[in-house]
Amino acid sequence: MIKLRQIAVPTIAMITFLALWEALVWINGWPNYKMASPSDLVPAFTRYWELFLIMGWQTLWRTVVGLLIAIVFGTMVGMIMGFSRTMRDALYPLLVGFNAVPKATVVPIVALMFVGAHDFNTVLIAFMISFFPIAVSVSIGLSTLEPEYRDILRSLGASQTTIFWKIALPKTLPEFFGALKVAVTLAFIGTNLMEIVSPHGRGLGALFDSGKTNSDYPLMFAVLIALAFLGIVLYYVVVALEKIFAGWAERPAG
Amino acid sequence: MTNLIDIKNVRHAYKTASGPLPVLDGLTLSVPEGGFVAVVGPSGCGKSTLTKLVAGLMKPDEGEVWLHGERVKSPRSTVGMAFQNPVMLEWRSILKNVMLPLEIVPTKLTKSQQEDRARYLLDLVGLKGFEDKRPSELSGGMRQRASLCRALVHQPDVLILDEPFGALDAFTREDLWQIMHQVKAKEPFTGVLITHDLRESIYLADQVVVLSGRPARTQFTLDIPETGPRDIDMLYTPEAADMLHTLRHQIEIAQGRAPAEDTAA
């Protein structure tokens, strides 16, 4: 029963959404260059399904690689800031400043700096845009560790490393996964920014761009849907990992 | 009788933005082996600092802290601690939480012996059947009982209790007092109890030490006469009322609300 509900409810919601979308376009009589309707998308997908698979894969792997680097780097920066007040004071304004720069303006700079290294560029932007929430959440998780946790282990003669592995790290996991959910979406934005702006013809961003140059509006909308689909898949991968590693943080309902 | 804990003339000050803030000034305290001393005093008088010194988490600016005839300079595994906030590792079961110290201090026990010991202690405090529960499924009083087991699991020489019952409601607190007596009968320890509750101090300890206001020194010491196994009714005897009255007065002196004309202990 519960399983059925978990699948049925989102499915019905999605179908309702598509139906409303279709109705909106149909009632207003919009041409597909104003807004494509879901029924326009089906031919776009069937015509280009091979391209969707190839480009979708390119977008996906570069996003995931960028995200993985962001996790490693973000966790490291978070650890440094979480454990040392001095480093936190030193790094925080830098990080905030770095994060405040719109990545759309960084894209052409990176594209110029590493001309031709398309995969590298894309991964780099995906990484740059997504590591910030991870670093911040890990640092906050570590720096807000109640002193009692530390005292209990320290009074037994535990080393800093032991305290980190036994307490600080697992304690931070819920915050970490919260940030990861944000980072997943951000990483997709990063990948697509690079794919759209930099003319190298790879990824869903490039497919979107070609739809634009060829006035193939249903294709552009179809790319949006494909991106949403990838985003949902990756998001739920994170949710599944969260359940495994930080499921304890979820209070039983009721 | 040798003293297990010897705190000799300790001075300590915290460094703050507006200069050093002295918290302990000439504090002397001894606890014999098997003794249980309650430390009471006004808020912010340095009681928690005292526990950190005994645990070796801090070094005093001046004076000495001795445990078992050895000078305390760093944390030692022969100490067990329980705090007002019974922090539990939420991702572990209660049993695994209790076993945590055994993962850190060197132990000769095998894994199954460790588990037996943890189960035995949980049984002793009335948490049998809760071994596999998560800490979030337990009430505050139950968490505090589990925290007590964790403090005792590695058979420490010294048990330091820093207001362990402070956040509990009055009935739960009295339950835990009785559990403390049961535990002490089965698992003898030498203890220091920091508390705000005078009734708690005379019911649990065999000596009550009143600290003066900050910077704290030992202001007054009250020995609780040994009367065999204690019952909660003991708190309603005239003797108990006298002791509470004396302590109350000493706290007022420590707070600076009463003149200190009769501090002779």
Short mmCIF file of C-alpha atoms in Angstrom, two decimals:
data_model
loop_
_atom_site.label_atom_id
_atom_site.label_comp_id
_atom_site.label_asym_id
_atom_site.label_seq_id
_atom_site.Cartn_x
_atom_site.Cartn_y
_atom_site.Cartn_z
CA MET A 1 0.00 0.00 0.00
CA ILE A 2 2.67 2.46 1.02
CA LYS A 3 4.83 1.57 -2.00
CA LEU A 4 1.85 2.09 -4.31
CA ARG A 5 1.19 5.49 -2.81
CA GLN A 6 4.82 6.51 -3.11
CA ILE A 7 4.76 5.78 -6.83
CA ALA A 8 1.17 6.65 -7.69
CA VAL A 9 1.01 10.08 -6.10
CA PRO A 10 4.05 11.58 -7.87
CA THR A 11 2.99 9.94 -11.15
CA ILE A 12 -0.48 11.44 -10.98
CA ALA A 13 1.02 14.82 -10.10
CA MET A 14 3.30 14.65 -13.13
CA ILE A 15 0.50 13.66 -15.48
CA THR A 16 -1.64 16.48 -14.13
CA PHE A 17 1.21 18.91 -14.71
CA LEU A 18 1.64 17.77 -18.33
CA ALA A 19 -2.09 17.94 -18.95
CA LEU A 20 -2.29 21.49 -17.59
CA TRP A 21 0.67 22.48 -19.71
CA GLU A 22 -0.91 20.99 -22.82
CA ALA A 23 -4.23 22.70 -22.02
CA LEU A 24 -2.55 26.07 -21.47
CA VAL A 25 -0.87 25.99 -24.88
CA TRP A 26 -3.98 24.64 -26.57
CA ILE A 27 -6.45 27.12 -25.05
CA ASN A 28 -4.26 30.10 -25.84
CA GLY A 29 -3.52 28.76 -29.29
CA TRP A 30 0.18 29.48 -28.88
CA PRO A 31 2.46 28.50 -31.76
CA ASN A 32 5.34 26.25 -30.77
CA TYR A 33 7.90 29.09 -31.03
CA LYS A 34 6.05 30.82 -28.20
CA MET A 35 5.68 27.71 -26.14
CA ALA A 36 5.92 24.09 -27.20
CA SER A 37 3.38 21.74 -25.71
CA PRO A 38 4.11 18.25 -24.37
CA SER A 39 2.62 16.74 -27.54
CA ASP A 40 5.20 18.67 -29.60
CA LEU A 41 7.96 17.12 -27.53
CA VAL A 42 7.25 13.53 -28.44
CA PRO A 43 8.32 13.94 -32.09
CA ALA A 44 11.39 15.92 -30.94
CA PHE A 45 12.44 13.05 -28.70
CA THR A 46 11.74 10.33 -31.25
CA ARG A 47 13.60 12.19 -34.00
CA TYR A 48 16.70 12.91 -31.97
CA TRP A 49 16.69 10.12 -29.42
CA GLU A 50 20.21 9.05 -30.32
CA LEU A 51 21.50 12.59 -29.87
CA PHE A 52 19.67 12.81 -26.57
CA LEU A 53 21.39 9.67 -25.33
CA ILE A 54 24.87 10.78 -26.42
CA MET A 55 24.51 14.37 -25.28
CA GLY A 56 22.67 13.42 -22.13
CA TRP A 57 25.50 11.09 -21.17
CA GLN A 58 28.08 13.81 -21.83
CA THR A 59 26.19 16.25 -19.64
CA LEU A 60 25.67 13.64 -16.95
CA TRP A 61 29.22 12.39 -16.59
CA ARG A 62 30.75 15.84 -16.57
CA THR A 63 28.26 17.00 -13.97
CA VAL A 64 28.97 13.99 -11.79
CA VAL A 65 32.74 14.37 -12.08
CA GLY A 66 32.46 18.08 -11.26
CA LEU A 67 30.26 17.21 -8.31
CA LEU A 68 32.65 14.55 -7.02
CA ILE A 69 35.56 17.00 -7.12
CA ALA A 70 33.32 19.54 -5.37
CA ILE A 71 32.57 16.99 -2.65
CA VAL A 72 36.23 16.21 -2.02
CA PHE A 73 37.38 19.82 -2.20
CA GLY A 74 34.34 21.22 -0.37
CA THR A 75 34.70 18.70 2.45
CA MET A 76 38.39 19.52 2.80
CA VAL A 77 37.79 23.27 2.92
CA GLY A 78 34.89 22.69 5.30
CA MET A 79 37.10 20.61 7.59
CA ILE A 80 39.81 23.26 7.63
CA MET A 81 37.28 25.97 8.44
CA GLY A 82 35.40 23.80 10.90
CA PHE A 83 38.39 22.93 13.02
CA SER A 84 40.34 26.18 12.95
CA ARG A 85 38.80 29.50 13.88
CA THR A 86 41.67 31.36 12.30
CA MET A 87 41.26 29.56 9.01
CA ARG A 88 37.52 30.18 9.13
CA ASP A 89 38.05 33.90 9.60
CA ALA A 90 40.60 33.87 6.80
CA LEU A 91 38.70 31.79 4.25
CA TYR A 92 35.11 32.84 4.79
CA PRO A 93 35.21 36.25 3.07
CA LEU A 94 37.21 34.74 0.21
CA LEU A 95 34.67 31.99 -0.28
CA VAL A 96 31.70 34.33 -0.06
CA GLY A 97 33.31 36.65 -2.60
CA PHE A 98 34.08 33.75 -4.88
CA ASN A 99 30.54 32.49 -4.61
CA ALA A 100 29.08 35.94 -5.24
CA VAL A 101 30.69 36.19 -8.69
CA PRO A 102 28.02 35.01 -11.16
CA LYS A 103 29.43 31.93 -12.80
CA ALA A 104 28.02 33.03 -16.17
CA THR A 105 30.76 35.65 -16.20
CA VAL A 106 33.41 33.10 -15.32
CA VAL A 107 32.44 30.79 -18.17
CA PRO A 108 33.96 32.86 -21.00
CA ILE A 109 37.09 33.46 -18.93
CA VAL A 110 37.55 29.76 -18.28
CA ALA A 111 36.80 29.03 -21.93
CA LEU A 112 39.59 31.42 -22.90
CA MET A 113 42.04 30.18 -20.31
CA PHE A 114 41.75 26.56 -21.33
CA VAL A 115 40.90 26.86 -25.00
CA GLY A 116 39.86 23.55 -26.49
CA ALA A 117 39.84 21.60 -23.21
CA HIS A 118 36.08 21.27 -23.33
CA ASP A 119 35.61 18.45 -20.89
CA PHE A 120 37.98 20.05 -18.44
CA ASN A 121 36.26 23.44 -18.74
CA THR A 122 32.83 22.01 -18.18
CA VAL A 123 33.87 19.93 -15.20
CA LEU A 124 35.66 22.94 -13.76
CA ILE A 125 32.59 25.16 -13.92
CA ALA A 126 30.36 22.42 -12.51
CA PHE A 127 32.83 22.07 -9.66
CA MET A 128 33.21 25.81 -9.02
CA ILE A 129 29.50 26.42 -8.85
CA SER A 130 28.71 23.52 -6.54
CA PHE A 131 31.45 23.26 -3.92
CA PHE A 132 30.41 26.30 -1.89
CA PRO A 133 27.32 24.90 -0.14
CA ILE A 134 29.25 21.73 0.69
CA ALA A 135 32.16 23.62 2.22
CA VAL A 136 29.87 25.87 4.25
CA SER A 137 27.69 23.06 5.57
CA VAL A 138 30.62 20.86 6.56
CA SER A 139 32.32 23.75 8.33
CA ILE A 140 29.14 24.67 10.18
CA GLY A 141 28.51 21.04 11.07
CA LEU A 142 31.98 20.68 12.54
CA SER A 143 32.14 24.02 14.31
CA THR A 144 28.77 23.57 15.98
CA LEU A 145 29.66 20.20 17.45
CA GLU A 146 28.60 20.35 21.10
CA PRO A 147 31.68 20.53 23.34
CA GLU A 148 30.41 17.56 25.36
CA TYR A 149 30.95 15.25 22.38
CA ARG A 150 34.55 16.30 22.18
CA ASP A 151 35.04 16.19 25.96
CA ILE A 152 33.73 12.66 26.32
CA LEU A 153 36.26 11.32 23.85
CA ARG A 154 39.07 13.66 24.83
CA SER A 155 38.76 12.75 28.49
CA LEU A 156 39.48 9.17 27.44
CA GLY A 157 42.61 10.26 25.65
CA ALA A 158 41.26 10.06 22.09
CA SER A 159 43.20 11.84 19.36
CA GLN A 160 41.76 14.55 17.12
CA THR A 161 41.66 12.05 14.26
CA THR A 162 39.63 9.58 16.32
CA ILE A 163 37.22 12.34 17.33
CA PHE A 164 36.83 13.30 13.68
CA TRP A 165 36.10 9.76 12.43
CA LYS A 166 33.96 8.61 15.34
CA ILE A 167 31.94 11.74 15.97
CA ALA A 168 32.52 14.83 13.87
CA LEU A 169 32.19 13.14 10.48
CA PRO A 170 29.04 11.10 11.09
CA LYS A 171 27.49 14.01 12.99
CA THR A 172 27.97 16.27 9.97
CA LEU A 173 26.47 13.86 7.43
CA PRO A 174 22.88 15.18 7.56
CA GLU A 175 24.09 18.73 6.87
CA PHE A 176 26.40 17.37 4.21
CA PHE A 177 23.60 15.62 2.37
CA GLY A 178 21.37 18.67 2.64
CA ALA A 179 24.08 20.66 0.93
CA LEU A 180 24.65 17.93 -1.63
CA LYS A 181 21.04 18.17 -2.78
CA VAL A 182 21.57 21.85 -3.49
CA ALA A 183 24.95 21.15 -5.08
CA VAL A 184 23.50 18.58 -7.51
CA THR A 185 21.20 21.16 -9.05
CA LEU A 186 23.92 23.77 -9.10
CA ALA A 187 26.36 21.42 -10.82
CA PHE A 188 23.87 20.93 -13.65
CA ILE A 189 23.59 24.67 -14.05
CA GLY A 190 27.37 24.88 -14.26
CA THR A 191 27.66 22.16 -16.85
CA ASN A 192 24.96 23.66 -19.02
CA LEU A 193 26.28 27.19 -18.80
CA MET A 194 29.55 25.95 -20.24
CA GLU A 195 27.88 23.79 -22.86
CA ILE A 196 25.66 26.61 -24.08
CA VAL A 197 28.22 29.39 -24.04
CA SER A 198 31.27 27.58 -25.30
CA PRO A 199 30.94 26.42 -28.90
CA HIS A 200 32.12 22.86 -28.79
CA GLY A 201 28.97 20.95 -29.67
CA ARG A 202 28.78 18.60 -26.73
CA GLY A 203 26.21 17.89 -24.08
CA LEU A 204 22.56 18.80 -23.76
CA GLY A 205 23.52 22.47 -23.63
CA ALA A 206 24.92 22.22 -27.15
CA LEU A 207 21.80 20.43 -28.30
CA PHE A 208 19.76 23.28 -26.84
CA ASP A 209 21.97 25.74 -28.69
CA SER A 210 21.52 23.92 -31.98
CA GLY A 211 17.77 23.92 -31.44
CA LYS A 212 18.01 27.69 -31.05
CA THR A 213 20.07 28.24 -34.21
CA ASN A 214 17.80 25.97 -36.23
CA SER A 215 14.61 27.49 -34.83
CA ASP A 216 13.63 24.01 -33.64
CA TYR A 217 11.63 25.17 -30.64
CA PRO A 218 10.20 21.81 -29.60
CA LEU A 219 13.80 20.54 -29.45
CA MET A 220 14.72 23.34 -27.02
CA PHE A 221 11.83 22.43 -24.76
CA ALA A 222 12.67 18.74 -25.08
CA VAL A 223 16.21 19.52 -23.84
CA LEU A 224 14.73 21.27 -20.83
CA ILE A 225 12.71 18.18 -20.03
CA ALA A 226 15.75 15.95 -20.49
CA LEU A 227 17.73 18.17 -18.12
CA ALA A 228 14.94 18.05 -15.57
CA PHE A 229 14.91 14.27 -15.89
CA LEU A 230 18.67 13.99 -15.29
CA GLY A 231 18.39 16.38 -12.38
CA ILE A 232 15.65 14.30 -10.79
CA VAL A 233 17.62 11.07 -11.25
CA LEU A 234 20.75 12.49 -9.66
CA TYR A 235 18.77 14.10 -6.86
CA TYR A 236 17.20 10.79 -5.93
CA VAL A 237 20.57 9.08 -6.05
CA VAL A 238 21.64 11.55 -3.37
CA VAL A 239 18.44 10.88 -1.42
CA ALA A 240 19.13 7.14 -1.57
CA LEU A 241 22.70 7.65 -0.34
CA GLU A 242 21.38 9.88 2.43
CA LYS A 243 19.00 7.15 3.53
CA ILE A 244 21.88 4.69 3.75
CA PHE A 245 24.44 6.88 5.47
CA ALA A 246 22.40 9.39 7.42
CA GLY A 247 19.05 7.65 7.78
CA TRP A 248 19.41 7.89 11.55
CA ALA A 249 18.79 11.63 11.38
CA GLU A 250 15.27 11.02 10.13
CA ARG A 251 12.93 10.96 13.10
CA PRO A 252 10.25 8.29 13.00
CA ALA A 253 6.98 9.84 11.85
CA GLY A 254 4.32 10.60 14.41
CA MET B 1 43.08 6.12 53.96
CA THR B 2 44.78 7.45 50.86
CA ASN B 3 43.12 10.04 48.75
CA LEU B 4 42.29 9.04 45.23
CA ILE B 5 41.72 12.60 44.09
CA ASP B 6 43.86 15.38 45.52
CA ILE B 7 43.41 18.92 44.34
CA LYS B 8 45.96 21.14 45.95
CA ASN B 9 45.70 24.89 46.04
CA VAL B 10 44.62 25.26 42.43
CA ARG B 11 44.38 28.62 40.74
CA HIS B 12 43.00 29.09 37.29
CA ALA B 13 41.97 32.03 35.13
CA TYR B 14 40.40 32.22 31.70
CA LYS B 15 41.83 34.61 29.17
CA THR B 16 39.11 36.96 28.00
CA ALA B 17 39.08 40.07 25.85
CA SER B 18 38.96 42.23 28.98
CA GLY B 19 41.91 40.53 30.70
CA PRO B 20 42.18 37.36 32.72
CA LEU B 21 39.05 36.15 34.52
CA PRO B 22 40.04 34.21 37.63
CA VAL B 23 37.66 31.31 38.28
CA LEU B 24 39.48 29.20 40.84
CA ASP B 25 41.60 30.68 43.57
CA GLY B 26 43.25 28.40 46.06
CA LEU B 27 40.88 25.50 45.67
CA THR B 28 41.72 22.41 47.72
CA LEU B 29 39.69 19.24 47.60
CA SER B 30 40.39 15.62 48.47
CA VAL B 31 38.32 12.56 47.77
CA PRO B 32 39.28 9.28 49.42
CA GLU B 33 39.06 6.02 47.51
CA GLY B 34 35.41 5.05 47.25
CA GLY B 35 34.29 8.47 48.39
CA PHE B 36 31.62 10.51 46.75
CA VAL B 37 31.93 14.26 47.04
CA ALA B 38 29.28 16.71 45.91
CA VAL B 39 30.42 20.18 44.94
CA VAL B 40 27.87 22.96 45.20
CA GLY B 41 28.23 26.68 44.71
CA PRO B 42 26.72 29.72 43.04
CA SER B 43 26.26 29.72 39.26
CA GLY B 44 29.38 30.44 37.29
CA CYS B 45 31.71 29.89 40.22
CA GLY B 46 33.99 27.51 38.34
CA LYS B 47 32.46 24.13 39.14
CA SER B 48 32.69 22.89 35.59
CA THR B 49 36.27 24.09 35.39
CA LEU B 50 36.97 21.84 38.32
CA THR B 51 35.72 18.79 36.42
CA LYS B 52 37.85 19.66 33.43
CA LEU B 53 40.90 19.88 35.67
CA VAL B 54 40.27 16.48 37.24
CA ALA B 55 39.65 14.95 33.81
CA GLY B 56 42.91 16.41 32.57
CA LEU B 57 41.14 18.36 29.84
CA MET B 58 42.72 21.54 31.22
CA LYS B 59 45.83 22.39 33.12
CA PRO B 60 45.58 24.71 36.10
CA ASP B 61 47.64 27.90 36.06
CA GLU B 62 48.92 27.09 39.51
CA GLY B 63 48.55 24.23 41.95
CA GLU B 64 48.38 20.52 41.38
CA VAL B 65 45.82 17.88 40.60
CA TRP B 66 46.69 14.33 41.64
CA LEU B 67 44.89 11.14 40.80
CA HIS B 68 46.00 7.88 42.37
CA GLY B 69 49.24 9.48 43.49
CA GLU B 70 50.03 10.63 39.96
CA ARG B 71 50.09 14.21 38.78
CA VAL B 72 47.39 14.84 36.15
CA LYS B 73 48.82 16.53 33.11
CA SER B 74 46.76 15.15 30.26
CA PRO B 75 43.51 13.24 29.78
CA ARG B 76 43.53 9.74 31.22
CA SER B 77 41.44 6.76 30.45
CA THR B 78 40.76 6.07 34.12
CA VAL B 79 38.13 8.79 34.23
CA GLY B 80 34.48 8.50 33.30
CA MET B 81 32.36 11.56 32.64
CA ALA B 82 28.66 12.34 32.40
CA PHE B 83 27.29 15.79 31.68
CA GLN B 84 24.02 17.64 32.05
CA ASN B 85 23.59 17.26 28.30
CA PRO B 86 23.69 13.46 27.82
CA VAL B 87 25.11 13.64 24.31
CA MET B 88 24.62 10.40 22.44
CA LEU B 89 25.84 9.42 19.00
CA GLU B 90 22.45 9.45 17.28
CA TRP B 91 23.59 7.08 14.54
CA ARG B 92 24.42 4.31 16.98
CA SER B 93 22.23 2.05 19.05
CA ILE B 94 22.16 2.58 22.81
CA LEU B 95 24.34 -0.48 23.29
CA LYS B 96 26.97 0.80 20.84
CA ASN B 97 26.84 4.18 22.52
CA VAL B 98 27.59 2.65 25.88
CA MET B 99 30.45 0.67 24.36
CA LEU B 100 32.08 3.76 22.86
CA PRO B 101 34.76 4.27 25.56
CA LEU B 102 35.93 0.68 25.06
CA GLU B 103 36.82 1.58 21.49
CA ILE B 104 39.20 4.20 22.78
CA VAL B 105 40.77 3.03 25.99
CA PRO B 106 42.95 -0.06 25.88
CA THR B 107 40.97 -3.02 27.18
CA LYS B 108 41.64 -6.68 27.72
CA LEU B 109 38.02 -7.61 27.18
CA THR B 110 37.02 -9.47 24.05
CA LYS B 111 34.26 -8.03 21.88
CA SER B 112 31.63 -10.27 23.42
CA GLN B 113 32.82 -9.52 26.96
CA GLN B 114 32.58 -5.80 26.15
CA GLU B 115 29.05 -6.29 24.97
CA ASP B 116 28.18 -8.30 28.07
CA ARG B 117 29.51 -5.55 30.27
CA ALA B 118 27.49 -2.89 28.47
CA ARG B 119 24.36 -5.05 28.67
CA TYR B 120 24.97 -5.65 32.36
CA LEU B 121 25.23 -1.92 33.08
CA LEU B 122 22.13 -1.11 31.04
CA ASP B 123 20.28 -3.74 33.02
CA LEU B 124 21.58 -2.22 36.25
CA VAL B 125 20.10 1.20 35.42
CA GLY B 126 16.83 -0.30 34.22
CA LEU B 127 17.35 0.01 30.48
CA LYS B 128 17.09 -3.67 29.70
CA GLY B 129 15.28 -4.07 26.42
CA PHE B 130 16.43 -0.73 25.07
CA GLU B 131 19.86 -1.92 23.89
CA ASP B 132 19.01 -1.75 20.20
CA LYS B 133 16.99 1.45 20.32
CA ARG B 134 18.28 4.70 18.89
CA PRO B 135 19.00 7.53 21.35
CA SER B 136 16.26 9.64 19.76
CA GLU B 137 13.71 7.04 20.87
CA LEU B 138 14.61 7.53 24.55
CA SER B 139 13.38 10.11 27.02
CA GLY B 140 15.72 12.56 28.71
CA GLY B 141 15.96 10.47 31.87
CA MET B 142 16.67 7.31 29.92
CA ARG B 143 19.36 9.02 27.90
CA GLN B 144 20.94 10.21 31.11
CA ARG B 145 20.92 6.65 32.45
CA ALA B 146 22.57 5.43 29.25
CA SER B 147 25.11 8.23 29.60
CA LEU B 148 25.86 6.97 33.11
CA CYS B 149 26.50 3.48 31.72
CA ARG B 150 28.83 4.93 29.14
CA ALA B 151 30.76 6.73 31.86
CA LEU B 152 31.18 3.47 33.79
CA VAL B 153 31.71 0.91 31.04
CA HIS B 154 35.52 1.05 31.05
CA GLN B 155 35.63 0.69 34.84
CA PRO B 156 37.09 4.11 35.55
CA ASP B 157 38.67 4.87 38.92
CA VAL B 158 36.95 8.22 38.99
CA LEU B 159 33.48 9.19 37.92
CA ILE B 160 32.90 12.85 37.21
CA LEU B 161 29.28 13.95 37.08
CA ASP B 162 28.72 17.50 35.93
CA GLU B 163 25.11 18.35 36.86
CA PRO B 164 23.90 15.13 35.28
CA PHE B 165 20.35 15.44 36.56
CA GLY B 166 20.00 19.21 36.20
CA ALA B 167 17.77 19.14 33.13
CA LEU B 168 15.39 16.45 34.37
CA ASP B 169 12.02 16.86 36.02
CA ALA B 170 11.82 16.36 39.79
CA PHE B 171 10.38 12.81 39.74
CA THR B 172 12.78 11.52 37.12
CA ARG B 173 15.57 13.08 39.08
CA GLU B 174 14.60 11.23 42.27
CA ASP B 175 14.44 8.00 40.25
CA LEU B 176 17.95 8.58 39.06
CA TRP B 177 19.21 9.33 42.57
CA GLN B 178 18.01 5.91 43.63
CA ILE B 179 19.58 4.33 40.59
CA MET B 180 22.86 6.03 41.50
CA HIS B 181 22.78 4.30 44.88
CA GLN B 182 22.04 0.95 43.27
CA VAL B 183 24.87 1.41 40.79
CA LYS B 184 27.33 2.44 43.47
CA ALA B 185 26.49 -0.66 45.49
CA LYS B 186 27.28 -2.95 42.54
CA GLU B 187 29.97 -0.93 40.80
CA PRO B 188 31.87 0.99 43.45
CA PHE B 189 33.47 4.17 42.20
CA THR B 190 35.09 7.29 43.51
CA GLY B 191 33.02 10.21 42.42
CA VAL B 192 32.78 13.94 42.13
CA LEU B 193 29.31 15.32 41.61
CA ILE B 194 28.77 18.87 40.52
CA THR B 195 25.25 19.98 41.33
CA HIS B 196 22.93 22.90 42.02
CA ASP B 197 20.55 20.79 44.01
CA LEU B 198 21.25 20.71 47.75
CA ARG B 199 18.87 17.81 48.36
CA GLU B 200 20.66 15.85 45.68
CA SER B 201 24.01 16.63 47.26
CA ILE B 202 23.09 15.34 50.72
CA TYR B 203 21.21 12.33 49.38
CA LEU B 204 23.96 11.11 47.10
CA ALA B 205 27.29 12.23 48.51
CA ASP B 206 29.14 11.46 51.69
CA GLN B 207 30.69 14.89 51.75
CA VAL B 208 29.39 18.19 50.41
CA VAL B 209 31.79 20.96 49.52
CA VAL B 210 30.52 24.49 49.12
CA LEU B 211 32.55 26.69 46.81
CA SER B 212 32.65 30.44 47.24
CA GLY B 213 31.61 32.82 44.49
CA ARG B 214 34.05 33.44 41.66
CA PRO B 215 37.00 33.08 41.98
CA ALA B 216 36.12 29.90 43.82
CA ARG B 217 37.86 28.47 46.80
CA THR B 218 36.65 25.84 49.23
CA GLN B 219 34.37 27.73 51.56
CA PHE B 220 32.70 25.02 53.61
CA THR B 221 32.72 21.26 53.96
CA LEU B 222 29.89 19.18 55.34
CA ASP B 223 30.24 15.49 56.14
CA ILE B 224 27.09 13.47 55.72
CA PRO B 225 26.88 10.93 58.55
CA GLU B 226 26.95 7.31 57.38
CA THR B 227 23.58 5.79 58.18
CA GLY B 228 23.60 2.64 56.10
CA PRO B 229 21.61 2.28 52.91
CA ARG B 230 19.90 5.52 52.10
CA ASP B 231 16.26 5.88 51.42
CA ILE B 232 14.64 8.87 49.77
CA ASP B 233 12.75 9.35 53.08
CA MET B 234 16.08 10.37 54.56
CA LEU B 235 15.49 13.75 52.95
CA TYR B 236 12.46 14.31 55.16
CA THR B 237 14.19 13.84 58.52
CA PRO B 238 15.03 16.72 60.85
CA GLU B 239 18.75 15.92 60.39
CA ALA B 240 18.39 16.42 56.65
CA ALA B 241 16.52 19.67 57.21
CA ASP B 242 19.38 20.89 59.42
CA MET B 243 21.98 19.96 56.82
CA LEU B 244 20.01 21.64 54.04
CA HIS B 245 19.62 24.73 56.15
CA THR B 246 23.34 24.89 56.86
CA LEU B 247 24.17 24.44 53.19
CA ARG B 248 21.57 26.99 52.15
CA HIS B 249 23.15 29.52 54.46
CA GLN B 250 26.61 28.77 53.10
CA ILE B 251 25.37 29.32 49.54
CA GLU B 252 23.97 32.68 50.58
CA ILE B 253 27.35 33.59 51.97
CA ALA B 254 28.98 32.42 48.74
CA GLN B 255 26.56 34.57 46.77
CA GLY B 256 27.48 37.51 48.95
CA ARG B 257 23.95 37.85 50.31
CA ALA B 258 24.77 36.94 53.89
CA PRO B 259 27.68 38.14 55.99
CA ALA B 260 30.48 35.60 56.39
CA GLU B 261 30.75 35.84 60.16
CA ASP B 262 30.30 32.14 60.84
CA THR B 263 32.12 30.27 58.09
CA ALA B 264 34.00 28.05 60.50
CA ALA B 265 33.48 24.56 59.18
#
